[in-house]
Amino acid sequence: GSLSPAAIFNLAAGSDTRSLLLTQGWIPRFLIALVAGAGLAVAGALFQHTLKNPLASPSTLGLAGGAKLALVTLYVPGALAIGQETIALLGALVVGFLVFALARRSGFSPLIVILTGMIIALYCGAVTTALAIIHHEWLKSLFIWGSGDLTQDGWYILEPLAAKVMMGAALAIALARPLEMLNLSDHQATVLGASPARLRLLCLLIGCWLTATIVAAVGIIGFVGLAGPAITRMMGFRRLRSKLLMSAVFGALLLCAADQGVQVLSGYIGTLVPAGALTGI
């Protein structure tokens, strides 16, 4: 049928099955792709700026894998009482601490940090997969969700996720000016009255929180947090505030395009394809 704005508006105002699929399925899915893509790209831009490493992202540092593993609360189901996001954040922070502790002896060499993060991500993925296989009767949906499933059946995930991502991104953008100090050496930043260690910690915490929030909501979306900031650099943006804003735009567009492609592909092959699988490719 027609895809004109008037036809879509009329369909959204209806109450039949097609209208419900549009308003409770397709529109929330479309919007959550934009929100998750923007949040991951902002997190990636923060990690790259803090670590001065163009390959840093939620996926390559292993933070997303740690958040996902922490959410597999098979043996302590009561832990879910503190909230999925808190559990995911703790998992991301533990993995982040482990990555930086192991890479410290190399002086946080960009290559060593990335290799360490990806190795730990592989371990987290292996443990998660093993648990899902052993306890398949409880975790059979984990494979799809863990690969980044954006399928929605309402607005109850989108609304809180959008609020939290917007809050984290707004905080990062508001702090962009002092965070620019991280482009200087530690001595220069200290002379100017800044605390490089505190700025790095704050930057990493915001990135970890954005990552954990998105992983808890939709699973792991691979490499959007790496590609969004990379495109921004290629476009010539240098100021941190500009990089954060444009990374969010490109990350949102990338994930939205990938998800639309996944929906077309799923229609052709007749089975569900997770969005995170296509972004990884």
PDB file of C-alpha atoms in Angstrom:
ATOM      1  CA  GLY A   1       0.000   0.000   0.000  1.00  0.00           C
ATOM      2  CA  SER A   2       0.892   3.688   0.055  1.00  0.00           C
ATOM      3  CA  LEU A   3       3.728   4.811   2.309  1.00  0.00           C
ATOM      4  CA  SER A   4       2.755   8.486   2.222  1.00  0.00           C
ATOM      5  CA  PRO A   5       2.775  10.375   5.551  1.00  0.00           C
ATOM      6  CA  ALA A   6      -1.005  10.740   5.383  1.00  0.00           C
ATOM      7  CA  ALA A   7      -1.483   6.982   4.954  1.00  0.00           C
ATOM      8  CA  ILE A   8       0.880   6.221   7.843  1.00  0.00           C
ATOM      9  CA  PHE A   9      -0.891   8.766  10.063  1.00  0.00           C
ATOM     10  CA  ASN A  10      -4.289   7.255   9.241  1.00  0.00           C
ATOM     11  CA  LEU A  11      -2.958   3.775   9.947  1.00  0.00           C
ATOM     12  CA  ALA A  12      -1.476   4.891  13.273  1.00  0.00           C
ATOM     13  CA  ALA A  13      -4.809   6.393  14.282  1.00  0.00           C
ATOM     14  CA  GLY A  14      -6.638   3.116  13.650  1.00  0.00           C
ATOM     15  CA  SER A  15      -7.268   0.249  16.030  1.00  0.00           C
ATOM     16  CA  ASP A  16      -6.915  -2.826  13.833  1.00  0.00           C
ATOM     17  CA  THR A  17      -4.023  -5.319  13.847  1.00  0.00           C
ATOM     18  CA  ARG A  18      -1.945  -3.413  11.292  1.00  0.00           C
ATOM     19  CA  SER A  19      -2.280  -0.223  13.343  1.00  0.00           C
ATOM     20  CA  LEU A  20      -1.158  -2.014  16.505  1.00  0.00           C
ATOM     21  CA  LEU A  21       1.839  -3.506  14.695  1.00  0.00           C
ATOM     22  CA  LEU A  22       2.804  -0.023  13.541  1.00  0.00           C
ATOM     23  CA  THR A  23       2.333   1.842  16.820  1.00  0.00           C
ATOM     24  CA  GLN A  24       3.457  -0.888  19.257  1.00  0.00           C
ATOM     25  CA  GLY A  25       6.050  -2.642  17.118  1.00  0.00           C
ATOM     26  CA  TRP A  26       7.600  -0.817  14.179  1.00  0.00           C
ATOM     27  CA  ILE A  27       7.677   2.767  15.519  1.00  0.00           C
ATOM     28  CA  PRO A  28       9.195   1.832  18.941  1.00  0.00           C
ATOM     29  CA  ARG A  29      11.724  -0.395  17.155  1.00  0.00           C
ATOM     30  CA  PHE A  30      12.661   2.392  14.746  1.00  0.00           C
ATOM     31  CA  LEU A  31      13.135   4.866  17.600  1.00  0.00           C
ATOM     32  CA  ILE A  32      15.028   2.478  19.874  1.00  0.00           C
ATOM     33  CA  ALA A  33      17.513   1.837  17.045  1.00  0.00           C
ATOM     34  CA  LEU A  34      18.168   5.579  16.884  1.00  0.00           C
ATOM     35  CA  VAL A  35      18.516   5.889  20.677  1.00  0.00           C
ATOM     36  CA  ALA A  36      20.755   2.829  21.157  1.00  0.00           C
ATOM     37  CA  GLY A  37      22.959   3.724  18.190  1.00  0.00           C
ATOM     38  CA  ALA A  38      23.423   7.276  19.440  1.00  0.00           C
ATOM     39  CA  GLY A  39      24.215   6.133  22.991  1.00  0.00           C
ATOM     40  CA  LEU A  40      26.789   3.554  21.897  1.00  0.00           C
ATOM     41  CA  ALA A  41      28.503   6.047  19.596  1.00  0.00           C
ATOM     42  CA  VAL A  42      28.713   8.651  22.376  1.00  0.00           C
ATOM     43  CA  ALA A  43      30.185   6.004  24.698  1.00  0.00           C
ATOM     44  CA  GLY A  44      32.703   5.041  22.016  1.00  0.00           C
ATOM     45  CA  ALA A  45      33.693   8.676  21.472  1.00  0.00           C
ATOM     46  CA  LEU A  46      34.234   9.090  25.226  1.00  0.00           C
ATOM     47  CA  PHE A  47      36.406   5.966  25.445  1.00  0.00           C
ATOM     48  CA  GLN A  48      38.473   6.998  22.419  1.00  0.00           C
ATOM     49  CA  HIS A  49      38.974  10.502  23.776  1.00  0.00           C
ATOM     50  CA  THR A  50      39.899   9.329  27.277  1.00  0.00           C
ATOM     51  CA  LEU A  51      42.278   6.569  26.205  1.00  0.00           C
ATOM     52  CA  LYS A  52      43.571   8.456  23.123  1.00  0.00           C
ATOM     53  CA  ASN A  53      42.859   5.247  21.255  1.00  0.00           C
ATOM     54  CA  PRO A  54      40.872   5.327  17.975  1.00  0.00           C
ATOM     55  CA  LEU A  55      39.982   1.633  18.347  1.00  0.00           C
ATOM     56  CA  ALA A  56      38.383   1.920  21.800  1.00  0.00           C
ATOM     57  CA  SER A  57      34.653   1.170  21.999  1.00  0.00           C
ATOM     58  CA  PRO A  58      32.190  -0.712  24.240  1.00  0.00           C
ATOM     59  CA  SER A  59      32.788  -3.863  22.148  1.00  0.00           C
ATOM     60  CA  THR A  60      36.568  -3.748  21.768  1.00  0.00           C
ATOM     61  CA  LEU A  61      37.152  -2.994  25.465  1.00  0.00           C
ATOM     62  CA  GLY A  62      35.023  -5.977  26.496  1.00  0.00           C
ATOM     63  CA  LEU A  63      32.599  -3.823  28.501  1.00  0.00           C
ATOM     64  CA  ALA A  64      29.517  -4.974  26.589  1.00  0.00           C
ATOM     65  CA  GLY A  65      30.514  -8.626  27.049  1.00  0.00           C
ATOM     66  CA  GLY A  66      31.031  -8.095  30.775  1.00  0.00           C
ATOM     67  CA  ALA A  67      27.644  -6.434  31.122  1.00  0.00           C
ATOM     68  CA  LYS A  68      25.974  -9.296  29.278  1.00  0.00           C
ATOM     69  CA  LEU A  69      27.700 -11.969  31.365  1.00  0.00           C
ATOM     70  CA  ALA A  70      26.695 -10.230  34.587  1.00  0.00           C
ATOM     71  CA  LEU A  71      23.053 -10.317  33.499  1.00  0.00           C
ATOM     72  CA  VAL A  72      23.093 -14.135  33.390  1.00  0.00           C
ATOM     73  CA  THR A  73      22.050 -14.365  37.046  1.00  0.00           C
ATOM     74  CA  LEU A  74      21.246 -18.083  37.017  1.00  0.00           C
ATOM     75  CA  TYR A  75      22.679 -18.894  40.416  1.00  0.00           C
ATOM     76  CA  VAL A  76      21.685 -15.676  42.188  1.00  0.00           C
ATOM     77  CA  PRO A  77      18.274 -14.784  40.699  1.00  0.00           C
ATOM     78  CA  GLY A  78      17.569 -12.598  43.717  1.00  0.00           C
ATOM     79  CA  ALA A  79      20.209 -10.174  42.406  1.00  0.00           C
ATOM     80  CA  LEU A  80      17.707  -8.984  39.800  1.00  0.00           C
ATOM     81  CA  ALA A  81      15.970  -7.137  42.626  1.00  0.00           C
ATOM     82  CA  ILE A  82      18.607  -4.390  42.373  1.00  0.00           C
ATOM     83  CA  GLY A  83      17.777  -3.866  38.694  1.00  0.00           C
ATOM     84  CA  GLN A  84      19.164  -5.106  35.377  1.00  0.00           C
ATOM     85  CA  GLU A  85      21.019  -1.867  34.690  1.00  0.00           C
ATOM     86  CA  THR A  86      22.848  -1.941  38.026  1.00  0.00           C
ATOM     87  CA  ILE A  87      23.937  -5.534  37.412  1.00  0.00           C
ATOM     88  CA  ALA A  88      25.066  -4.695  33.874  1.00  0.00           C
ATOM     89  CA  LEU A  89      26.961  -1.638  35.106  1.00  0.00           C
ATOM     90  CA  LEU A  90      28.774  -3.714  37.728  1.00  0.00           C
ATOM     91  CA  GLY A  91      29.727  -6.269  35.061  1.00  0.00           C
ATOM     92  CA  ALA A  92      31.033  -3.537  32.744  1.00  0.00           C
ATOM     93  CA  LEU A  93      33.010  -1.886  35.557  1.00  0.00           C
ATOM     94  CA  VAL A  94      34.589  -5.175  36.664  1.00  0.00           C
ATOM     95  CA  VAL A  95      35.697  -5.971  33.115  1.00  0.00           C
ATOM     96  CA  GLY A  96      36.933  -2.410  32.601  1.00  0.00           C
ATOM     97  CA  PHE A  97      39.001  -2.577  35.797  1.00  0.00           C
ATOM     98  CA  LEU A  98      40.442  -5.937  34.714  1.00  0.00           C
ATOM     99  CA  VAL A  99      41.350  -4.645  31.236  1.00  0.00           C
ATOM    100  CA  PHE A 100      43.090  -1.558  32.593  1.00  0.00           C
ATOM    101  CA  ALA A 101      44.846  -3.531  35.343  1.00  0.00           C
ATOM    102  CA  LEU A 102      46.263  -5.997  32.811  1.00  0.00           C
ATOM    103  CA  ALA A 103      47.240  -3.240  30.343  1.00  0.00           C
ATOM    104  CA  ARG A 104      48.867  -1.038  32.987  1.00  0.00           C
ATOM    105  CA  ARG A 105      52.285  -2.682  32.709  1.00  0.00           C
ATOM    106  CA  SER A 106      52.416  -1.738  29.019  1.00  0.00           C
ATOM    107  CA  GLY A 107      51.780   1.909  29.850  1.00  0.00           C
ATOM    108  CA  PHE A 108      48.255   1.567  28.422  1.00  0.00           C
ATOM    109  CA  SER A 109      49.568   0.992  24.921  1.00  0.00           C
ATOM    110  CA  PRO A 110      46.579   1.354  22.526  1.00  0.00           C
ATOM    111  CA  LEU A 111      47.273  -2.033  20.923  1.00  0.00           C
ATOM    112  CA  ILE A 112      47.662  -3.837  24.262  1.00  0.00           C
ATOM    113  CA  VAL A 113      44.485  -2.251  25.672  1.00  0.00           C
ATOM    114  CA  ILE A 114      42.434  -3.339  22.643  1.00  0.00           C
ATOM    115  CA  LEU A 115      43.908  -6.857  22.526  1.00  0.00           C
ATOM    116  CA  THR A 116      43.304  -7.289  26.261  1.00  0.00           C
ATOM    117  CA  GLY A 117      39.733  -6.040  25.944  1.00  0.00           C
ATOM    118  CA  MET A 118      38.938  -8.306  23.019  1.00  0.00           C
ATOM    119  CA  ILE A 119      40.451 -11.365  24.710  1.00  0.00           C
ATOM    120  CA  ILE A 120      38.394 -10.727  27.852  1.00  0.00           C
ATOM    121  CA  ALA A 121      35.330 -10.160  25.656  1.00  0.00           C
ATOM    122  CA  LEU A 122      35.922 -13.575  24.073  1.00  0.00           C
ATOM    123  CA  TYR A 123      36.166 -15.193  27.518  1.00  0.00           C
ATOM    124  CA  CYS A 124      32.941 -13.482  28.642  1.00  0.00           C
ATOM    125  CA  GLY A 125      31.204 -14.585  25.462  1.00  0.00           C
ATOM    126  CA  ALA A 126      32.422 -18.159  25.874  1.00  0.00           C
ATOM    127  CA  VAL A 127      31.194 -18.381  29.475  1.00  0.00           C
ATOM    128  CA  THR A 128      27.838 -16.840  28.553  1.00  0.00           C
ATOM    129  CA  THR A 129      27.404 -19.260  25.642  1.00  0.00           C
ATOM    130  CA  ALA A 130      28.375 -22.249  27.798  1.00  0.00           C
ATOM    131  CA  LEU A 131      25.793 -21.286  30.423  1.00  0.00           C
ATOM    132  CA  ALA A 132      23.162 -20.802  27.739  1.00  0.00           C
ATOM    133  CA  ILE A 133      23.875 -24.274  26.332  1.00  0.00           C
ATOM    134  CA  ILE A 134      23.912 -26.009  29.710  1.00  0.00           C
ATOM    135  CA  HIS A 135      20.744 -24.236  30.863  1.00  0.00           C
ATOM    136  CA  HIS A 136      19.066 -23.921  27.473  1.00  0.00           C
ATOM    137  CA  GLU A 137      15.604 -24.469  28.936  1.00  0.00           C
ATOM    138  CA  TRP A 138      15.909 -21.158  30.826  1.00  0.00           C
ATOM    139  CA  LEU A 139      18.247 -19.227  28.580  1.00  0.00           C
ATOM    140  CA  LYS A 140      17.102 -20.217  25.071  1.00  0.00           C
ATOM    141  CA  SER A 141      16.159 -16.622  24.292  1.00  0.00           C
ATOM    142  CA  LEU A 142      19.600 -15.387  25.387  1.00  0.00           C
ATOM    143  CA  PHE A 143      21.195 -16.082  21.999  1.00  0.00           C
ATOM    144  CA  ILE A 144      18.842 -13.726  20.157  1.00  0.00           C
ATOM    145  CA  TRP A 145      18.755 -11.055  22.861  1.00  0.00           C
ATOM    146  CA  GLY A 146      22.492 -11.253  23.435  1.00  0.00           C
ATOM    147  CA  SER A 147      23.154 -10.590  19.751  1.00  0.00           C
ATOM    148  CA  GLY A 148      21.261  -7.323  19.824  1.00  0.00           C
ATOM    149  CA  ASP A 149      17.541  -7.830  19.329  1.00  0.00           C
ATOM    150  CA  LEU A 150      15.625  -4.595  18.750  1.00  0.00           C
ATOM    151  CA  THR A 151      12.203  -6.231  18.446  1.00  0.00           C
ATOM    152  CA  GLN A 152       9.675  -4.274  20.528  1.00  0.00           C
ATOM    153  CA  ASP A 153       6.106  -4.932  21.689  1.00  0.00           C
ATOM    154  CA  GLY A 154       5.427  -1.541  23.223  1.00  0.00           C
ATOM    155  CA  TRP A 155       7.021   1.612  24.584  1.00  0.00           C
ATOM    156  CA  TYR A 156       7.989   0.398  28.066  1.00  0.00           C
ATOM    157  CA  ILE A 157      11.666  -0.183  27.121  1.00  0.00           C
ATOM    158  CA  LEU A 158      12.090   2.795  24.805  1.00  0.00           C
ATOM    159  CA  GLU A 159      10.900   5.547  27.138  1.00  0.00           C
ATOM    160  CA  PRO A 160      13.239   4.885  30.118  1.00  0.00           C
ATOM    161  CA  LEU A 161      16.137   4.014  27.790  1.00  0.00           C
ATOM    162  CA  ALA A 162      15.729   7.257  25.834  1.00  0.00           C
ATOM    163  CA  ALA A 163      15.645   9.296  29.047  1.00  0.00           C
ATOM    164  CA  LYS A 164      18.817   7.670  30.400  1.00  0.00           C
ATOM    165  CA  VAL A 165      20.747   7.889  27.129  1.00  0.00           C
ATOM    166  CA  MET A 166      19.774  11.541  26.707  1.00  0.00           C
ATOM    167  CA  MET A 167      20.852  12.250  30.276  1.00  0.00           C
ATOM    168  CA  GLY A 168      24.234  10.550  29.808  1.00  0.00           C
ATOM    169  CA  ALA A 169      24.856  12.222  26.449  1.00  0.00           C
ATOM    170  CA  ALA A 170      23.812  15.632  27.798  1.00  0.00           C
ATOM    171  CA  LEU A 171      26.180  15.220  30.757  1.00  0.00           C
ATOM    172  CA  ALA A 172      29.061  14.313  28.445  1.00  0.00           C
ATOM    173  CA  ILE A 173      28.366  17.285  26.174  1.00  0.00           C
ATOM    174  CA  ALA A 174      28.059  19.640  29.159  1.00  0.00           C
ATOM    175  CA  LEU A 175      31.463  18.450  30.415  1.00  0.00           C
ATOM    176  CA  ALA A 176      33.083  18.601  26.977  1.00  0.00           C
ATOM    177  CA  ARG A 177      35.075  21.757  27.766  1.00  0.00           C
ATOM    178  CA  PRO A 178      36.892  20.434  30.862  1.00  0.00           C
ATOM    179  CA  LEU A 179      37.266  17.035  29.178  1.00  0.00           C
ATOM    180  CA  GLU A 180      39.224  18.756  26.388  1.00  0.00           C
ATOM    181  CA  MET A 181      42.011  18.981  28.987  1.00  0.00           C
ATOM    182  CA  LEU A 182      42.671  15.291  28.378  1.00  0.00           C
ATOM    183  CA  ASN A 183      44.207  16.259  25.031  1.00  0.00           C
ATOM    184  CA  LEU A 184      47.056  17.828  27.016  1.00  0.00           C
ATOM    185  CA  SER A 185      49.743  16.045  28.973  1.00  0.00           C
ATOM    186  CA  ASP A 186      48.991  15.312  32.624  1.00  0.00           C
ATOM    187  CA  HIS A 187      51.491  17.986  33.714  1.00  0.00           C
ATOM    188  CA  GLN A 188      49.947  20.660  31.478  1.00  0.00           C
ATOM    189  CA  ALA A 189      46.418  19.788  32.613  1.00  0.00           C
ATOM    190  CA  THR A 190      47.465  19.913  36.283  1.00  0.00           C
ATOM    191  CA  VAL A 191      49.105  23.325  35.823  1.00  0.00           C
ATOM    192  CA  LEU A 192      45.814  24.602  34.386  1.00  0.00           C
ATOM    193  CA  GLY A 193      43.985  23.428  37.506  1.00  0.00           C
ATOM    194  CA  ALA A 194      42.475  20.200  36.189  1.00  0.00           C
ATOM    195  CA  SER A 195      42.724  16.709  37.642  1.00  0.00           C
ATOM    196  CA  PRO A 196      43.434  14.322  34.733  1.00  0.00           C
ATOM    197  CA  ALA A 197      42.734  11.223  36.834  1.00  0.00           C
ATOM    198  CA  ARG A 198      39.315  12.494  37.916  1.00  0.00           C
ATOM    199  CA  LEU A 199      38.438  13.597  34.388  1.00  0.00           C
ATOM    200  CA  ARG A 200      39.385  10.184  32.982  1.00  0.00           C
ATOM    201  CA  LEU A 201      37.408   8.388  35.681  1.00  0.00           C
ATOM    202  CA  LEU A 202      34.350  10.556  35.056  1.00  0.00           C
ATOM    203  CA  CYS A 203      34.598  10.079  31.298  1.00  0.00           C
ATOM    204  CA  LEU A 204      34.941   6.301  31.618  1.00  0.00           C
ATOM    205  CA  LEU A 205      32.063   6.080  34.117  1.00  0.00           C
ATOM    206  CA  ILE A 206      29.704   7.936  31.772  1.00  0.00           C
ATOM    207  CA  GLY A 207      30.734   5.630  28.912  1.00  0.00           C
ATOM    208  CA  CYS A 208      30.299   2.508  31.066  1.00  0.00           C
ATOM    209  CA  TRP A 209      26.875   3.664  32.249  1.00  0.00           C
ATOM    210  CA  LEU A 210      25.667   4.306  28.686  1.00  0.00           C
ATOM    211  CA  THR A 211      26.999   0.899  27.610  1.00  0.00           C
ATOM    212  CA  ALA A 212      25.418  -0.971  30.524  1.00  0.00           C
ATOM    213  CA  THR A 213      22.060   0.770  30.073  1.00  0.00           C
ATOM    214  CA  ILE A 214      21.879  -0.137  26.387  1.00  0.00           C
ATOM    215  CA  VAL A 215      23.107  -3.724  26.859  1.00  0.00           C
ATOM    216  CA  ALA A 216      20.521  -4.286  29.605  1.00  0.00           C
ATOM    217  CA  ALA A 217      17.776  -3.030  27.275  1.00  0.00           C
ATOM    218  CA  VAL A 218      18.617  -4.569  23.886  1.00  0.00           C
ATOM    219  CA  GLY A 219      21.676  -6.797  24.239  1.00  0.00           C
ATOM    220  CA  ILE A 220      25.031  -6.381  22.498  1.00  0.00           C
ATOM    221  CA  ILE A 221      25.188  -4.222  19.386  1.00  0.00           C
ATOM    222  CA  GLY A 222      28.670  -4.704  17.970  1.00  0.00           C
ATOM    223  CA  PHE A 223      30.955  -1.998  16.579  1.00  0.00           C
ATOM    224  CA  VAL A 224      28.453   0.861  16.233  1.00  0.00           C
ATOM    225  CA  GLY A 225      30.344   2.528  19.086  1.00  0.00           C
ATOM    226  CA  LEU A 226      33.532   2.170  17.029  1.00  0.00           C
ATOM    227  CA  ALA A 227      32.181   3.198  13.627  1.00  0.00           C
ATOM    228  CA  GLY A 228      30.221   6.306  14.674  1.00  0.00           C
ATOM    229  CA  PRO A 229      33.232   8.177  16.116  1.00  0.00           C
ATOM    230  CA  ALA A 230      35.441   6.920  13.248  1.00  0.00           C
ATOM    231  CA  ILE A 231      33.120   8.469  10.653  1.00  0.00           C
ATOM    232  CA  THR A 232      33.076  11.678  12.690  1.00  0.00           C
ATOM    233  CA  ARG A 233      36.877  11.859  12.625  1.00  0.00           C
ATOM    234  CA  MET A 234      36.920  11.203   8.895  1.00  0.00           C
ATOM    235  CA  MET A 235      34.481  14.086   8.423  1.00  0.00           C
ATOM    236  CA  GLY A 236      37.022  16.411  10.041  1.00  0.00           C
ATOM    237  CA  PHE A 237      35.396  17.196  13.402  1.00  0.00           C
ATOM    238  CA  ARG A 238      38.008  17.897  16.066  1.00  0.00           C
ATOM    239  CA  ARG A 239      36.348  19.590  19.061  1.00  0.00           C
ATOM    240  CA  LEU A 240      35.039  17.105  21.622  1.00  0.00           C
ATOM    241  CA  ARG A 241      31.548  18.621  21.772  1.00  0.00           C
ATOM    242  CA  SER A 242      31.239  18.406  17.981  1.00  0.00           C
ATOM    243  CA  LYS A 243      32.604  14.859  17.994  1.00  0.00           C
ATOM    244  CA  LEU A 244      30.080  13.757  20.611  1.00  0.00           C
ATOM    245  CA  LEU A 245      27.140  15.313  18.774  1.00  0.00           C
ATOM    246  CA  MET A 246      28.096  14.021  15.337  1.00  0.00           C
ATOM    247  CA  SER A 247      29.053  10.583  16.692  1.00  0.00           C
ATOM    248  CA  ALA A 248      25.535  10.338  18.129  1.00  0.00           C
ATOM    249  CA  VAL A 249      24.039  11.262  14.748  1.00  0.00           C
ATOM    250  CA  PHE A 250      26.144   8.782  12.774  1.00  0.00           C
ATOM    251  CA  GLY A 251      25.697   6.025  15.363  1.00  0.00           C
ATOM    252  CA  ALA A 252      21.919   6.467  15.286  1.00  0.00           C
ATOM    253  CA  LEU A 253      21.828   6.392  11.473  1.00  0.00           C
ATOM    254  CA  LEU A 254      24.126   3.357  11.290  1.00  0.00           C
ATOM    255  CA  LEU A 255      22.101   1.220  13.677  1.00  0.00           C
ATOM    256  CA  CYS A 256      18.805   2.338  12.153  1.00  0.00           C
ATOM    257  CA  ALA A 257      20.029   1.432   8.648  1.00  0.00           C
ATOM    258  CA  ALA A 258      21.328  -1.931   9.878  1.00  0.00           C
ATOM    259  CA  ASP A 259      18.041  -2.714  11.614  1.00  0.00           C
ATOM    260  CA  GLN A 260      16.009  -1.852   8.531  1.00  0.00           C
ATOM    261  CA  GLY A 261      18.272  -4.161   6.539  1.00  0.00           C
ATOM    262  CA  VAL A 262      17.794  -6.919   9.114  1.00  0.00           C
ATOM    263  CA  GLN A 263      14.021  -6.659   8.816  1.00  0.00           C
ATOM    264  CA  VAL A 264      14.198  -6.972   5.031  1.00  0.00           C
ATOM    265  CA  LEU A 265      16.625  -9.911   5.326  1.00  0.00           C
ATOM    266  CA  SER A 266      14.440 -11.653   7.914  1.00  0.00           C
ATOM    267  CA  GLY A 267      11.472 -11.356   5.556  1.00  0.00           C
ATOM    268  CA  TYR A 268      13.421 -13.027   2.753  1.00  0.00           C
ATOM    269  CA  ILE A 269      14.911 -15.926   4.714  1.00  0.00           C
ATOM    270  CA  GLY A 270      11.899 -16.423   6.985  1.00  0.00           C
ATOM    271  CA  THR A 271      13.745 -16.363  10.314  1.00  0.00           C
ATOM    272  CA  LEU A 272      14.710 -13.741  12.871  1.00  0.00           C
ATOM    273  CA  VAL A 273      18.140 -12.147  12.382  1.00  0.00           C
ATOM    274  CA  PRO A 274      19.454 -10.075  15.337  1.00  0.00           C
ATOM    275  CA  ALA A 275      20.450  -6.513  14.467  1.00  0.00           C
ATOM    276  CA  GLY A 276      23.746  -6.912  16.323  1.00  0.00           C
ATOM    277  CA  ALA A 277      24.737  -9.723  13.964  1.00  0.00           C
ATOM    278  CA  LEU A 278      24.555  -7.388  10.959  1.00  0.00           C
ATOM    279  CA  THR A 279      26.410  -4.535  12.687  1.00  0.00           C
ATOM    280  CA  GLY A 280      29.177  -6.986  13.554  1.00  0.00           C
ATOM    281  CA  ILE A 281      29.461  -7.977   9.891  1.00  0.00           C
TER     282      ILE A 281
END
